[in-house]
Coordinates of C-alpha atoms in Angstrom, one line a residue:
M1 CA -62.3 -45.7 -12.3
F2 CA -59.8 -44.0 -14.6
V3 CA -56.7 -42.5 -13.0
V4 CA -54.6 -39.9 -14.9
G5 CA -50.9 -39.3 -13.8
I6 CA -49.0 -36.1 -14.5
T7 CA -45.2 -35.9 -14.6
D8 CA -43.7 -32.6 -13.3
L9 CA -41.1 -31.6 -15.9
V10 CA -40.6 -28.0 -14.8
S11 CA -39.9 -28.0 -11.1
G12 CA -36.8 -30.2 -11.4
P13 CA -35.0 -28.1 -14.1
A14 CA -36.1 -24.9 -12.4
A15 CA -34.7 -26.0 -9.1
S16 CA -31.5 -27.1 -10.9
I17 CA -31.2 -23.7 -12.4
N18 CA -31.7 -22.0 -9.1
K19 CA -29.2 -24.3 -7.5
T20 CA -26.7 -23.6 -10.3
I21 CA -27.2 -19.8 -9.8
A22 CA -26.8 -20.1 -6.1
G23 CA -23.7 -22.2 -6.5
M24 CA -22.3 -19.7 -8.9
K25 CA -23.0 -16.9 -6.4
A26 CA -21.4 -18.8 -3.6
N27 CA -18.4 -19.7 -5.7
A28 CA -18.0 -16.1 -6.9
T29 CA -18.3 -14.7 -3.3
S30 CA -15.8 -17.2 -1.9
G31 CA -13.5 -16.7 -4.8
F32 CA -13.6 -12.9 -4.5
D33 CA -13.1 -13.3 -0.7
A34 CA -10.1 -15.5 -1.3
I35 CA -8.7 -13.0 -3.9
R36 CA -9.3 -10.1 -1.5
G37 CA -7.7 -11.9 1.4
G38 CA -4.7 -12.9 -0.6
A39 CA -4.3 -9.5 -2.3
I40 CA -4.6 -7.7 1.1
G41 CA -2.0 -10.1 2.6
L42 CA 0.4 -9.7 -0.3
A43 CA -0.1 -6.0 -0.5
G44 CA 0.4 -5.7 3.3
A45 CA 3.6 -7.7 3.2
G46 CA 4.9 -5.7 0.3
L47 CA 3.9 -2.4 1.9
A48 CA 5.5 -3.5 5.2
I49 CA 8.8 -4.3 3.6
K50 CA 8.7 -1.2 1.5
T51 CA 7.9 1.0 4.5
F52 CA 10.6 -0.6 6.5
M53 CA 13.2 -0.2 3.8
E54 CA 12.1 3.2 2.5
P55 CA 14.5 5.2 4.9
V56 CA 17.3 2.9 3.9
Y57 CA 16.9 3.6 0.2
E58 CA 16.5 7.3 0.9
M59 CA 19.7 7.3 2.7
Q60 CA 21.4 5.3 -0.1
R61 CA 20.2 7.8 -2.7
A62 CA 21.5 10.8 -0.6
L63 CA 24.9 9.1 -0.1
G64 CA 24.9 8.4 -3.9
E65 CA 24.5 12.1 -4.6
V66 CA 27.4 13.0 -2.4
E67 CA 29.5 10.1 -3.8
S68 CA 29.1 11.5 -7.2
L69 CA 31.3 14.4 -6.1
G70 CA 34.2 12.0 -5.6
V71 CA 33.9 11.4 -1.9
H72 CA 35.6 8.3 -0.7
E73 CA 33.7 5.4 0.9
K74 CA 35.4 6.0 4.3
E75 CA 34.1 9.6 4.4
L76 CA 30.6 8.3 3.4
K77 CA 30.5 5.9 6.3
S78 CA 31.6 8.6 8.7
L79 CA 28.9 10.9 7.2
Q80 CA 26.2 8.3 7.6
K81 CA 27.2 7.6 11.2
T82 CA 27.2 11.3 12.1
A83 CA 23.9 11.8 10.3
L84 CA 22.2 9.0 12.4
G85 CA 23.6 10.4 15.6
F86 CA 22.4 13.9 14.7
S87 CA 18.9 12.8 13.8
M88 CA 18.5 10.9 17.1
K89 CA 19.7 13.8 19.2
Y90 CA 17.9 16.6 17.5
G91 CA 14.9 14.9 15.9
E92 CA 15.8 15.8 12.3
S93 CA 16.0 13.8 9.1
A94 CA 19.2 11.8 8.6
E95 CA 18.7 11.8 4.8
D96 CA 18.4 15.6 4.7
F97 CA 21.5 15.8 6.8
V98 CA 23.4 13.8 4.2
R99 CA 22.0 15.8 1.3
S100 CA 23.1 19.1 3.0
S101 CA 26.7 17.9 2.8
Y102 CA 26.4 18.0 -1.0
D103 CA 26.5 21.8 -1.1
I104 CA 29.4 21.9 1.5
Q105 CA 31.4 19.4 -0.6
S106 CA 30.7 21.4 -3.7
A107 CA 31.8 24.7 -2.1
I108 CA 34.7 23.5 0.0
G109 CA 37.3 21.3 -1.6
G110 CA 39.8 19.1 0.1
L111 CA 37.7 17.9 3.1
E112 CA 39.1 14.7 4.5
N113 CA 39.4 12.6 7.7
G114 CA 35.9 13.3 8.8
E115 CA 35.9 17.0 8.0
L116 CA 32.9 16.7 5.7
A117 CA 30.9 15.1 8.5
T118 CA 32.1 17.8 10.9
F119 CA 31.2 20.7 8.5
T120 CA 27.8 19.1 7.9
K121 CA 27.0 18.6 11.6
A122 CA 28.0 22.1 12.5
S123 CA 25.9 23.5 9.7
N124 CA 22.8 21.5 10.7
V125 CA 23.2 22.3 14.4
L126 CA 23.5 26.0 13.6
A127 CA 20.4 25.8 11.3
K128 CA 18.5 24.1 14.1
G129 CA 19.6 26.6 16.8
T130 CA 19.0 29.7 14.7
K131 CA 15.7 28.7 13.1
A132 CA 17.1 28.6 9.6
D133 CA 17.0 25.8 7.0
A134 CA 20.0 23.6 6.3
A135 CA 20.4 24.9 2.7
T136 CA 20.7 28.5 3.9
I137 CA 23.3 27.6 6.5
T138 CA 25.4 25.3 4.3
S139 CA 25.5 28.2 1.8
Y140 CA 26.6 30.5 4.6
M141 CA 29.3 28.1 5.6
G142 CA 30.6 28.0 2.0
T143 CA 30.6 31.8 1.8
M144 CA 32.4 32.2 5.1
Y145 CA 35.0 29.6 4.1
G146 CA 35.6 31.5 0.9
I147 CA 36.1 34.7 3.0
F148 CA 38.2 33.3 5.8
Q149 CA 39.9 30.4 4.0
N150 CA 43.4 31.3 5.2
N151 CA 42.2 31.4 8.8
A152 CA 40.4 28.0 8.3
N153 CA 43.5 26.3 6.8
A154 CA 45.7 27.8 9.6
M155 CA 43.4 26.6 12.4
G156 CA 42.2 23.4 10.8
K157 CA 38.9 23.2 8.9
A158 CA 37.1 21.2 11.6
R159 CA 38.2 23.4 14.5
W160 CA 37.5 26.6 12.4
V161 CA 33.9 25.5 11.5
E162 CA 33.1 24.7 15.1
Q163 CA 34.3 28.1 16.2
L164 CA 32.4 29.8 13.4
T165 CA 29.2 27.9 14.4
G166 CA 29.5 29.0 18.0
Q167 CA 30.3 32.6 17.2
T168 CA 27.3 32.8 14.7
A169 CA 25.0 31.3 17.3
A170 CA 26.2 33.8 19.9
A171 CA 25.6 36.7 17.5
V172 CA 22.1 35.5 16.6
K173 CA 21.2 35.2 20.3
M174 CA 22.9 38.4 21.2
F175 CA 21.3 40.6 18.6
K176 CA 17.9 38.9 18.4
T177 CA 18.4 38.0 14.7
N178 CA 18.4 34.6 13.0
G179 CA 20.7 32.5 10.8
Q180 CA 19.1 33.6 7.6
E181 CA 19.7 37.3 8.2
M182 CA 23.3 36.7 9.2
S183 CA 23.8 34.6 6.1
G184 CA 22.3 37.4 3.9
A185 CA 24.6 40.0 5.6
F186 CA 27.8 38.1 5.0
S187 CA 26.8 37.2 1.4
T188 CA 26.3 40.9 0.7
I189 CA 29.5 42.2 2.4
G190 CA 31.6 39.5 1.0
S191 CA 35.4 39.8 1.6
A192 CA 35.4 43.6 1.8
A193 CA 35.9 43.7 5.6
Q194 CA 38.4 40.8 5.6
A195 CA 40.5 42.6 3.0
A196 CA 40.5 45.7 5.3
G197 CA 41.9 43.5 8.1
V198 CA 38.7 43.2 10.2
D199 CA 38.3 39.9 12.0
V200 CA 35.2 37.9 12.0
A201 CA 34.1 38.7 15.6
E202 CA 34.1 42.5 14.8
Q203 CA 32.2 41.9 11.6
M204 CA 29.5 39.9 13.4
A205 CA 29.2 42.5 16.1
V206 CA 28.8 45.4 13.7
L207 CA 26.4 43.6 11.4
G208 CA 24.4 42.2 14.4
T209 CA 24.1 45.6 16.0
L210 CA 22.9 47.2 12.8
Q211 CA 20.3 44.5 12.4
A212 CA 18.4 45.9 15.4
T213 CA 17.0 48.5 13.0
M214 CA 17.4 47.0 9.6
S215 CA 17.7 43.7 7.7
G216 CA 21.0 41.8 7.4
S217 CA 21.6 42.7 3.7
E218 CA 20.9 46.4 4.3
A219 CA 23.3 46.4 7.2
A220 CA 25.9 44.8 5.1
T221 CA 25.4 47.4 2.3
K222 CA 26.0 50.3 4.8
Y223 CA 29.0 48.5 6.3
R224 CA 30.5 48.0 2.8
S225 CA 30.0 51.7 1.9
F226 CA 31.8 52.7 5.2
L227 CA 34.7 50.4 4.4
S228 CA 35.1 51.6 0.9
G229 CA 35.1 55.2 1.9
A230 CA 37.2 55.0 5.1
A231 CA 40.6 55.5 3.4
K232 CA 39.5 58.8 1.7
A233 CA 37.5 60.0 4.6
Q234 CA 40.4 60.0 7.0
E235 CA 42.3 62.5 4.7
K236 CA 39.3 64.8 4.4
L237 CA 38.4 64.6 8.0
G238 CA 42.0 65.0 9.2
L239 CA 41.6 61.7 11.2
K240 CA 43.6 58.5 11.2
F241 CA 41.5 55.3 10.5
T242 CA 44.4 52.8 9.7
D243 CA 47.4 51.5 11.6
N244 CA 51.0 51.5 10.4
T245 CA 50.5 48.4 8.2
G246 CA 47.5 49.9 6.4
K247 CA 44.9 47.8 8.1
L248 CA 41.7 49.5 9.3
L249 CA 41.5 50.3 13.0
P250 CA 38.9 48.6 15.2
M251 CA 35.4 50.1 14.6
V252 CA 35.1 51.3 18.2
E253 CA 38.3 53.3 17.9
I254 CA 37.3 54.9 14.6
L255 CA 33.9 55.9 16.0
N256 CA 35.5 57.4 19.1
R257 CA 37.9 59.5 16.9
I258 CA 34.9 60.7 14.8
N259 CA 32.9 61.5 17.9
G260 CA 35.9 63.5 19.3
K261 CA 35.9 65.8 16.4
Y262 CA 32.2 65.8 15.4
S263 CA 30.4 65.4 18.7
D264 CA 27.1 66.9 17.5
L265 CA 25.9 64.9 14.5
Q266 CA 22.5 66.6 14.7
D267 CA 24.2 69.6 13.2
T268 CA 23.6 69.7 9.4
A269 CA 27.1 71.1 8.8
Q270 CA 28.8 68.2 10.6
L271 CA 26.6 65.7 8.8
G272 CA 27.5 67.3 5.5
A273 CA 31.2 67.1 6.3
L274 CA 30.9 63.4 7.0
K275 CA 28.9 62.8 3.8
N276 CA 31.5 64.7 1.8
A277 CA 34.3 62.7 3.5
F278 CA 32.8 59.1 3.1
G279 CA 31.0 59.9 -0.2
S280 CA 27.7 58.2 0.5
D281 CA 24.6 58.4 2.8
E282 CA 24.9 54.6 3.7
A283 CA 28.3 55.2 5.3
V284 CA 27.0 58.2 7.3
A285 CA 24.0 56.2 8.4
L286 CA 26.3 53.5 9.8
V287 CA 28.3 56.1 11.7
T288 CA 25.2 57.8 13.2
N289 CA 23.7 54.4 14.1
L290 CA 26.7 53.1 15.9
I291 CA 28.4 56.2 17.3
G292 CA 26.3 56.2 20.5
K293 CA 26.6 52.4 21.0
T294 CA 30.3 52.0 21.2
D295 CA 30.3 50.5 24.7
G296 CA 27.8 47.8 23.8
L297 CA 29.6 47.1 20.5
N298 CA 32.9 46.8 22.2
K299 CA 31.4 44.3 24.7
S300 CA 29.8 42.2 22.0
I301 CA 33.1 42.0 20.0
G302 CA 34.9 40.8 23.2
E303 CA 32.2 38.1 23.9
I304 CA 32.2 36.8 20.4
S305 CA 35.9 36.7 20.2
M306 CA 36.1 34.4 23.3
I307 CA 34.0 31.6 21.8
T308 CA 36.1 28.8 20.4
G309 CA 33.6 25.9 20.1
M310 CA 30.0 25.2 19.2
D311 CA 28.7 24.1 22.6
N312 CA 26.4 27.2 22.8
A313 CA 25.0 26.4 19.4
A314 CA 24.3 22.8 20.5
K315 CA 22.4 24.0 23.6
M316 CA 20.3 26.4 21.5
A317 CA 19.5 23.5 19.1
Q318 CA 18.6 21.2 22.0
T319 CA 16.0 23.6 23.4
M320 CA 14.1 23.4 20.1
V321 CA 13.8 19.6 20.0
D322 CA 10.3 18.1 19.8
P323 CA 10.2 14.8 21.6
W324 CA 7.8 13.3 19.1
D325 CA 10.1 14.3 16.2
Q326 CA 13.0 12.9 18.1
F327 CA 11.2 9.6 18.6
N328 CA 10.3 9.4 15.0
A329 CA 13.8 10.2 13.9
T330 CA 15.2 7.5 16.3
T331 CA 12.9 4.8 14.9
K332 CA 14.0 5.7 11.4
A333 CA 17.6 5.6 12.5
V334 CA 17.1 2.1 13.8
R335 CA 15.4 1.0 10.5
I336 CA 18.3 2.5 8.6
S337 CA 20.9 0.7 10.7
L338 CA 19.1 -2.6 10.4
G339 CA 18.2 -2.1 6.7
T340 CA 21.7 -1.2 5.8
L341 CA 22.9 -4.6 7.0
L342 CA 20.0 -6.4 5.1
L343 CA 20.5 -4.3 2.0
P344 CA 23.2 -6.5 0.3
T345 CA 20.9 -9.6 0.6
I346 CA 17.8 -7.8 -0.6
N347 CA 19.7 -6.3 -3.5
A348 CA 21.0 -9.8 -4.5
V349 CA 17.5 -11.2 -4.5
L350 CA 16.2 -8.3 -6.5
G351 CA 19.1 -8.8 -8.9
K352 CA 18.1 -12.4 -9.4
M353 CA 14.5 -11.4 -10.0
N354 CA 15.5 -8.8 -12.6
S355 CA 17.7 -11.4 -14.3
G356 CA 14.8 -13.9 -14.4
L357 CA 12.4 -11.3 -15.8
T358 CA 15.0 -10.5 -18.5
T359 CA 15.2 -14.2 -19.4
V360 CA 11.4 -14.2 -19.6
I361 CA 11.5 -11.3 -22.0
G362 CA 14.0 -13.2 -24.1
W363 CA 11.6 -16.2 -24.2
T364 CA 8.7 -14.0 -25.4
D365 CA 10.9 -13.0 -28.3
E366 CA 12.0 -16.6 -29.0
F367 CA 8.5 -18.2 -28.6
P368 CA 6.0 -15.6 -29.8
N369 CA 3.2 -18.1 -30.4
L370 CA 3.5 -19.7 -27.0
T371 CA 3.5 -16.3 -25.5
K372 CA 0.4 -15.4 -27.4
W373 CA -1.5 -18.4 -26.1
I374 CA -0.4 -17.9 -22.6
G375 CA -1.5 -14.3 -22.8
L376 CA -4.9 -15.4 -24.2
A377 CA -5.3 -17.8 -21.4
A378 CA -4.5 -15.1 -18.9
L379 CA -7.0 -12.8 -20.6
S380 CA -9.6 -15.5 -20.5
V381 CA -9.2 -16.0 -16.8
L382 CA -9.5 -12.2 -16.3
A383 CA -12.6 -12.0 -18.5
L384 CA -14.1 -14.9 -16.6
A385 CA -13.4 -13.1 -13.3
G386 CA -14.9 -9.9 -14.7
A387 CA -18.1 -11.7 -15.8
T388 CA -18.4 -13.3 -12.4
G389 CA -18.0 -9.9 -10.8
I390 CA -20.8 -8.6 -13.0
F391 CA -23.0 -11.5 -12.0
T392 CA -22.3 -10.9 -8.3
I393 CA -23.2 -7.2 -8.8
L394 CA -26.5 -8.2 -10.4
M395 CA -27.2 -10.6 -7.5
G396 CA -26.6 -7.8 -5.0
L397 CA -28.9 -5.5 -7.0
G398 CA -31.6 -8.2 -6.9
K399 CA -31.3 -8.5 -3.1
T400 CA -31.5 -4.8 -2.8
A401 CA -34.6 -4.7 -4.9
M402 CA -36.1 -7.5 -2.7
A403 CA -35.3 -5.5 0.4
A404 CA -37.0 -2.4 -1.1
S405 CA -40.1 -4.5 -1.8
G406 CA -40.0 -5.6 1.9
V407 CA -40.1 -1.9 2.9
A408 CA -43.0 -1.3 0.6
V409 CA -44.9 -4.3 2.1
L410 CA -44.2 -3.0 5.6
A411 CA -45.5 0.4 4.7
Y412 CA -48.6 -1.1 3.2
K413 CA -49.3 -3.1 6.4
S414 CA -48.7 0.0 8.4
I415 CA -51.3 1.9 6.4
V416 CA -53.8 -1.0 6.8
V417 CA -53.4 -1.0 10.6
A418 CA -53.7 2.7 10.8
L419 CA -56.9 2.8 8.8
A420 CA -58.3 0.0 10.9
W421 CA -57.8 2.1 14.1
V422 CA -58.7 5.5 12.7
T423 CA -61.8 4.6 10.9
T424 CA -64.8 4.4 13.2
S425 CA -67.7 3.8 10.7
A426 CA -67.9 0.1 9.9
T427 CA -69.2 0.8 6.3
M428 CA -66.5 3.3 5.6
K429 CA -63.9 1.1 7.3
H430 CA -64.8 -1.9 5.1
M431 CA -64.7 0.3 2.0
L432 CA -61.4 1.8 2.8
L433 CA -59.9 -1.6 3.7
W434 CA -61.3 -3.1 0.6
T435 CA -59.7 -0.3 -1.5
V436 CA -56.4 -0.7 0.3
F437 CA -56.3 -4.4 -0.1
K438 CA -57.1 -4.1 -3.8
A439 CA -54.2 -1.6 -4.1
G440 CA -52.0 -3.9 -2.2
S441 CA -52.9 -6.8 -4.5
V442 CA -52.0 -4.7 -7.5
I443 CA -48.7 -3.7 -5.9
A444 CA -47.9 -7.3 -4.9
F445 CA -48.7 -8.5 -8.5
A446 CA -46.3 -5.8 -9.9
L447 CA -43.6 -6.7 -7.4
T448 CA -44.0 -10.4 -8.2
N449 CA -43.6 -9.8 -11.9
A450 CA -40.7 -7.5 -11.2
L451 CA -39.0 -10.3 -9.2
H452 CA -39.7 -12.7 -12.1
V453 CA -37.9 -10.3 -14.4
V454 CA -35.0 -10.1 -12.0
R455 CA -34.9 -13.9 -11.8
A456 CA -34.9 -14.1 -15.6
G457 CA -32.0 -11.6 -15.7
M458 CA -30.1 -13.8 -13.3
I459 CA -30.7 -16.8 -15.4
L460 CA -29.5 -14.9 -18.5
M461 CA -26.5 -13.8 -16.5
G462 CA -25.7 -17.4 -15.7
V463 CA -25.9 -18.2 -19.4
A464 CA -23.6 -15.3 -20.1
S465 CA -21.1 -16.4 -17.5
A466 CA -21.1 -19.9 -19.0
T467 CA -20.5 -18.3 -22.4
A468 CA -17.7 -16.3 -20.9
T469 CA -15.9 -19.4 -19.9
A470 CA -15.9 -20.7 -23.5
P471 CA -12.6 -18.9 -24.4
L472 CA -10.9 -20.4 -21.4
W473 CA -12.1 -24.0 -22.2
A474 CA -11.2 -23.3 -25.9
T475 CA -7.7 -22.4 -24.8
V476 CA -7.4 -25.5 -22.6
A477 CA -8.7 -27.6 -25.5
V478 CA -6.2 -26.1 -27.9
I479 CA -3.3 -26.7 -25.5
G480 CA -4.6 -30.3 -24.9
A481 CA -4.9 -30.9 -28.6
I482 CA -1.3 -29.6 -29.1
I483 CA -0.1 -32.0 -26.4
A484 CA -2.1 -34.9 -27.9
G485 CA -0.7 -34.1 -31.3
V486 CA 2.8 -34.1 -30.1
G487 CA 2.3 -37.4 -28.3
W488 CA 0.7 -38.9 -31.4
L489 CA 3.6 -37.8 -33.6
I490 CA 6.1 -39.3 -31.2
Y491 CA 4.1 -42.5 -31.2
K492 CA 4.0 -42.7 -35.0
I493 CA 7.7 -42.0 -35.3
G494 CA 8.5 -44.7 -32.8
D495 CA 6.2 -47.1 -34.6
W496 CA 7.8 -46.3 -37.9
L497 CA 11.3 -46.8 -36.5
G498 CA 10.3 -50.0 -34.6
W499 CA 11.0 -48.5 -31.2
W500 CA 7.9 -50.0 -29.5
D501 CA 8.6 -53.6 -30.7
K502 CA 12.2 -53.3 -29.4
L503 CA 11.0 -51.9 -26.1
T504 CA 8.4 -54.7 -25.8
N505 CA 11.0 -57.4 -26.5
L506 CA 13.3 -55.8 -24.0
L507 CA 10.7 -55.7 -21.3
Q508 CA 9.6 -59.3 -22.0
S509 CA 13.1 -60.5 -21.5
T510 CA 13.1 -59.4 -17.8
E511 CA 10.9 -60.3 -14.9
W512 CA 10.2 -56.7 -13.9
G513 CA 9.5 -55.8 -17.5
T514 CA 7.0 -58.6 -17.8
A515 CA 5.3 -57.4 -14.6
I516 CA 5.0 -53.9 -16.1
L517 CA 3.5 -55.2 -19.3
D518 CA 1.0 -57.4 -17.3
T519 CA 0.0 -54.3 -15.2
L520 CA -0.5 -52.2 -18.3
G521 CA -2.5 -54.9 -20.0
A522 CA -4.8 -55.2 -17.0
F523 CA -5.2 -51.5 -16.9
G524 CA -6.0 -51.4 -20.6
E525 CA -8.7 -54.1 -20.2
K526 CA -10.4 -52.0 -17.4
I527 CA -10.3 -49.0 -19.6
S528 CA -11.9 -51.0 -22.4
E529 CA -14.6 -52.3 -20.1
L530 CA -15.3 -48.7 -18.9
L531 CA -15.6 -47.4 -22.5
S532 CA -17.8 -50.3 -23.5
W533 CA -20.1 -49.7 -20.5
L534 CA -20.3 -46.0 -21.5
G535 CA -21.2 -47.1 -25.0
L536 CA -18.2 -45.4 -26.5
I537 CA -16.9 -48.6 -28.2
D538 CA -18.8 -51.5 -29.7
D539 CA -19.1 -54.7 -27.5
T540 CA -21.8 -57.3 -27.8
N541 CA -21.4 -58.4 -24.3
V542 CA -22.1 -55.0 -22.9
S543 CA -25.7 -54.3 -21.5
V544 CA -27.0 -51.1 -20.2
S545 CA -29.6 -50.9 -17.4
G546 CA -30.8 -48.3 -15.0
T547 CA -33.5 -47.1 -12.7
A548 CA -36.5 -45.0 -13.6
E549 CA -34.8 -41.8 -12.4
K550 CA -31.4 -42.3 -14.0
S551 CA -32.2 -43.9 -17.4
M552 CA -35.2 -44.9 -19.5
S553 CA -35.7 -48.4 -20.8
V554 CA -38.2 -49.0 -23.6
T555 CA -40.0 -52.4 -23.6
K556 CA -42.3 -53.5 -26.3
P557 CA -45.7 -53.9 -24.7
E558 CA -47.8 -56.9 -25.1
Q559 CA -50.7 -56.6 -27.6
M560 CA -53.9 -55.6 -25.9
P561 CA -56.8 -57.9 -26.4
E562 CA -59.4 -56.8 -28.9
L563 CA -62.2 -54.7 -27.6
A564 CA -64.8 -57.4 -28.4
A565 CA -63.2 -59.8 -26.0
L566 CA -63.5 -57.2 -23.3
R567 CA -67.3 -56.7 -23.6
R568 CA -68.1 -59.3 -20.9
P569 CA -66.6 -59.7 -17.5
D570 CA -64.3 -62.5 -17.0
A571 CA -62.8 -63.6 -13.8
S572 CA -59.6 -64.7 -15.5
V573 CA -59.0 -61.2 -16.7
P574 CA -57.6 -58.8 -14.1
S575 CA -59.3 -55.5 -13.3
A576 CA -58.0 -52.3 -14.9
S577 CA -56.9 -51.0 -11.5
A578 CA -54.9 -54.1 -10.8
S579 CA -53.4 -54.0 -14.2
L580 CA -52.4 -50.4 -13.8
A581 CA -50.9 -51.1 -10.3
G582 CA -49.0 -54.0 -11.7
M583 CA -47.7 -51.9 -14.6
M584 CA -46.6 -49.0 -12.4
G585 CA -45.2 -50.8 -9.4
N586 CA -43.4 -48.2 -7.3
N587 CA -42.7 -45.9 -10.2
K588 CA -44.3 -42.5 -10.4
T589 CA -44.4 -42.4 -14.2
I590 CA -47.5 -43.8 -15.8
M591 CA -46.9 -46.0 -18.9
A592 CA -49.8 -46.2 -21.3
T593 CA -50.0 -48.8 -24.1
I594 CA -52.0 -47.8 -27.2
N595 CA -53.3 -50.3 -29.8
S596 CA -52.6 -48.6 -33.0
Q597 CA -54.9 -51.0 -34.9
N598 CA -58.1 -50.2 -33.0
P599 CA -57.6 -47.1 -30.9
F600 CA -60.1 -46.3 -28.2
N601 CA -62.9 -43.8 -28.6
P602 CA -64.6 -42.3 -25.5
A603 CA -67.5 -44.7 -25.7
D604 CA -65.3 -47.8 -25.8
L605 CA -63.2 -46.5 -22.9
D606 CA -66.3 -46.0 -20.8
D607 CA -67.6 -49.5 -21.6
W608 CA -64.3 -51.0 -20.8
A609 CA -64.1 -49.3 -17.4
Q610 CA -67.6 -50.6 -16.5
Y611 CA -66.8 -54.2 -17.5
Q612 CA -63.6 -54.1 -15.5
G613 CA -65.4 -52.6 -12.5
G614 CA -67.6 -55.8 -12.5

């Protein structure tokens, strides 16, 4: 009996390829997971620090803007402290508070001993209580200081601004207006009323009363026209509008005198006389608007004049506080307080980092070639990561395609089951099922080939990934060659100068040196034995052996007996099966020996098998 053995040379390499691809996928997935986790952790830590310190840096930038105007550090500390207190109490931004002081410092010079903080607080409290923005009110404060500067200096700037804040808040509440309208009114009228001797309480009352029917700037325009024409009007009307010092009388008294002479302003002749006296329709409009409101105007002037502080403005602002805004502002204030203490340390660390990066920039200029190779190595690593990412994407697409094929198979099975239940005729049923099964076979064949194509693509992707690593290994090889070259050069220089002989003699003269040399010698012998075993160096004493799976040994076979000698059975000659069993042993690979002098033909082989079978 003749036995033929076949060695499978395909399954092993194919399994190895599949294992390599699976390993690449697993390594890529774990690598990207590690990168993602590390990146998320690093980004989270950086974002947490940045988020925590952001209000601190915003505060520092705002203080820097104010400091650019020449404000001393003591005033800046007072301003920051006041800003934090204001933000926690009213739920507003501490940085915006500080920035609003820039306009105040620009408009009002000579603020000291905490006056800048007081002005800024008063402005922001008034803005909060009168539903105006801080920029509008700070501009209003600058305008009012320019108009009533003498009064402010006489009272003290801090006390004056608190009183002005309280009076403005009272006027806004009293006349149902807002801070923006009052600011517009005083910006339009300017110092005209102050020059005529009218105090601030009367001006606010007049302008506030007029704003019941018009805007603040329009009211100021009419008031300004009245003031400019009052001096001439008194002569034409035969009335006295000024006192002995030339200052204008209070508005209520002037209106009463006009009303005493011209009691019916509905009369066209009387209106004409007033217009001719004041010289403008705006002035006459003010008179006709206020002449019937003298009692209320007088009361308003008295109430505003009695206000000396800003408590009423603070109460108005407090009623508009949102608890959530207040909580948010409080947490930011805490972060600013803590961050300000940490800021010197953080700035020192950042300074060291900047200095180090500057040094690195200098090294790149000093060692351009080394910088180039480091850059190429970094690019190689990134290219490898990119290739691995593409490979992972392709693997994901392959899995998606397999999932889609599973859906197709499920749909196919559903159709088969449905037809089996729907079809009642056996013949028709068999025909339909036969058709469906044939279609399914075609689809399965197509899907199988498609998966083979996907698998081939994955194998090509593995080859491409291996190719992508070539620049990285080339870079490593170049760096290793440079290091080896430098070492070889040092060795040659030392050998030429006789350093190594001197070093050997020095070591041999001491016990510890002799021990080192003996150890190095033994290590060198082991290395030589290893290299000899690997066949990297010549050594006659080295022999190589291995198993059937790990290595292949070639033995010259004994010469087979001539065919004529095998024509008759002989008990001394073992059978073919025994010979083959002895030759194979436990190995799976069949070894066949062929006599090149007289090769077998089919007839000889058949005869030989019959003889051996006995």
